[in-house]
């Protein structure tokens, strides 16, 4: 078997892991949740849960990954010493594959929207309209294209594929999002958007629905519990201070969610100032796919002066967000196939990308019944439940000495730090209790 890959630099890991975390969840899911869950009230609950719950679970995955230097199936098997670990690893692997199967469909739509604006610029109106009309042919073609993009990166391996492309694309992402925010802020109506975003409706802050949405959003956004961060963690050198790496990733991801809100929510109010409807019949802000594929495009249509460059920048931003996340999803089953079934990386990538593509196509052809179902089952159920199980694994089954040793690798002064003193205890009692409590309340 070939040697395991490794991230070649510290910043390479940070950008790859932040690239995984920063995705459609930040640029689309988060603003959507804000729009439908009381504005800044959601932001506040999200912030609390992200630091109190998601960051500690992120550290479980990074530490377990680096300690066992292996994919989630092997790592959890070794950690538990029995088949339960294997099963949990496999469930994670299946969950992330299902997430990729719907993510790639959405990724395909984003590519079509980007091309739509190029076609418009070239005066190819028919093609432009076909690109954004919902249809099976279009969905199939662009889902395939999205898989090809993803597989083309993953087949080149950890440092030559994932790390290289994350280091190229993520700085561009940061640049585009800042430029877009500055631009949108200058438009009429943006002020009302900033106010709506930053004024909390505290009356719903204890609503179980809001809390469970915030927890799901935090788990999804940090790519948790499905093996992604574990696999990326397994490619971190023992020389690195993993506690600070984890903080970097969490802070970048959480900040980009908040920053994306500063772009999307004001943009909706600019659209309203231009005559676009942004509230639905029930009186709440239009969210979800309506936001991305109807409100924002209507906004772009009203911006004739700047025409094509703004929407192209926006959908390029979304493509970067989507691809740097989808590669991290594909890497989980690929690492398993390489390590447990002795496939070459190239073969493993083709085989697995092809299989998940088949699942995507099944969803495309049964869109009405499957699309929403797969999203709910994976992100609202599987991810938080797996989060519960792996924090129990780390808290109760992993030898305390192993954990402490792993934290100290690359971080000799760790023992005097707060993380070292609090986290093992926190992950043992507080995390499982909090997650279980929230589940129970949502039922
Ligand atoms: N974190 C990614 C996003 O916000 C989604 C993701 C989930 C990536 C699970 C990997 C694993 O879009």
PDB file of C-alpha atoms and ligand atoms in Angstrom, residues 19-27 96 99 103 217 219-224 226 228-229 253 321-322 325-326 328-329 332 383, ligand 1:
ATOM      1  CA  UNK A  19     -12.341  24.983   2.820  1.00  0.00           C
ATOM      2  CA  UNK A  20     -14.196  21.853   3.858  1.00  0.00           C
ATOM      3  CA  UNK A  21     -16.058  23.678   6.591  1.00  0.00           C
ATOM      4  CA  UNK A  22     -16.833  26.798   4.557  1.00  0.00           C
ATOM      5  CA  UNK A  23     -19.348  25.685   1.995  1.00  0.00           C
ATOM      6  CA  UNK A  24     -22.928  26.017   0.930  1.00  0.00           C
ATOM      7  CA  UNK A  25     -23.722  25.636   4.605  1.00  0.00           C
ATOM      8  CA  UNK A  26     -22.192  29.061   5.257  1.00  0.00           C
ATOM      9  CA  UNK A  27     -23.152  30.989   2.172  1.00  0.00           C
ATOM     10  CA  UNK A  96     -21.006  11.655   4.099  1.00  0.00           C
ATOM     11  CA  UNK A  99     -24.450  14.300   1.817  1.00  0.00           C
ATOM     12  CA  UNK A 103     -24.546  18.477  -2.457  1.00  0.00           C
ATOM     13  CA  UNK A 217     -26.348  24.047  11.142  1.00  0.00           C
ATOM     14  CA  UNK A 219     -22.569  20.373  12.824  1.00  0.00           C
ATOM     15  CA  UNK A 220     -23.111  20.628   9.108  1.00  0.00           C
ATOM     16  CA  UNK A 221     -21.052  23.754   8.765  1.00  0.00           C
ATOM     17  CA  UNK A 222     -18.040  22.370  10.593  1.00  0.00           C
ATOM     18  CA  UNK A 223     -18.274  19.160   8.517  1.00  0.00           C
ATOM     19  CA  UNK A 224     -18.616  17.187  11.740  1.00  0.00           C
ATOM     20  CA  UNK A 226     -19.078  12.012   9.341  1.00  0.00           C
ATOM     21  CA  UNK A 228     -14.230  14.376   7.149  1.00  0.00           C
ATOM     22  CA  UNK A 229     -12.377  16.149   9.918  1.00  0.00           C
ATOM     23  CA  UNK A 253     -15.781  28.824   9.555  1.00  0.00           C
ATOM     24  CA  UNK A 321     -17.341  27.087  -1.503  1.00  0.00           C
ATOM     25  CA  UNK A 322     -18.946  23.944  -2.903  1.00  0.00           C
ATOM     26  CA  UNK A 325     -16.224  21.052   0.596  1.00  0.00           C
ATOM     27  CA  UNK A 326     -17.139  18.278  -1.816  1.00  0.00           C
ATOM     28  CA  UNK A 328     -13.402  16.667   1.629  1.00  0.00           C
ATOM     29  CA  UNK A 329     -16.552  14.543   1.486  1.00  0.00           C
ATOM     30  CA  UNK A 332     -13.592   9.958   3.349  1.00  0.00           C
ATOM     31  CA  UNK A 383     -24.891  14.033  11.862  1.00  0.00           C
TER      32      UNK A 383
HETATM   33  N1  LIG B   1     -19.293  22.077   5.873  1.00  0.00           N
HETATM   34  C1  LIG B   1     -19.798  21.993   4.535  1.00  0.00           C
HETATM   35  C2  LIG B   1     -20.678  23.223   4.257  1.00  0.00           C
HETATM   36  O1  LIG B   1     -20.830  24.062   5.100  1.00  0.00           O
HETATM   37  C3  LIG B   1     -20.601  20.750   4.304  1.00  0.00           C
HETATM   38  C4  LIG B   1     -19.958  19.466   4.726  1.00  0.00           C
HETATM   39  C5  LIG B   1     -20.648  18.569   5.523  1.00  0.00           C
HETATM   40  C6  LIG B   1     -18.677  19.123   4.283  1.00  0.00           C
HETATM   41  C7  LIG B   1     -20.088  17.365   5.912  1.00  0.00           C
HETATM   42  C8  LIG B   1     -18.107  17.909   4.660  1.00  0.00           C
HETATM   43  C9  LIG B   1     -18.825  17.034   5.472  1.00  0.00           C
HETATM   44  O2  LIG B   1     -21.204  23.357   3.191  1.00  0.00           O
END
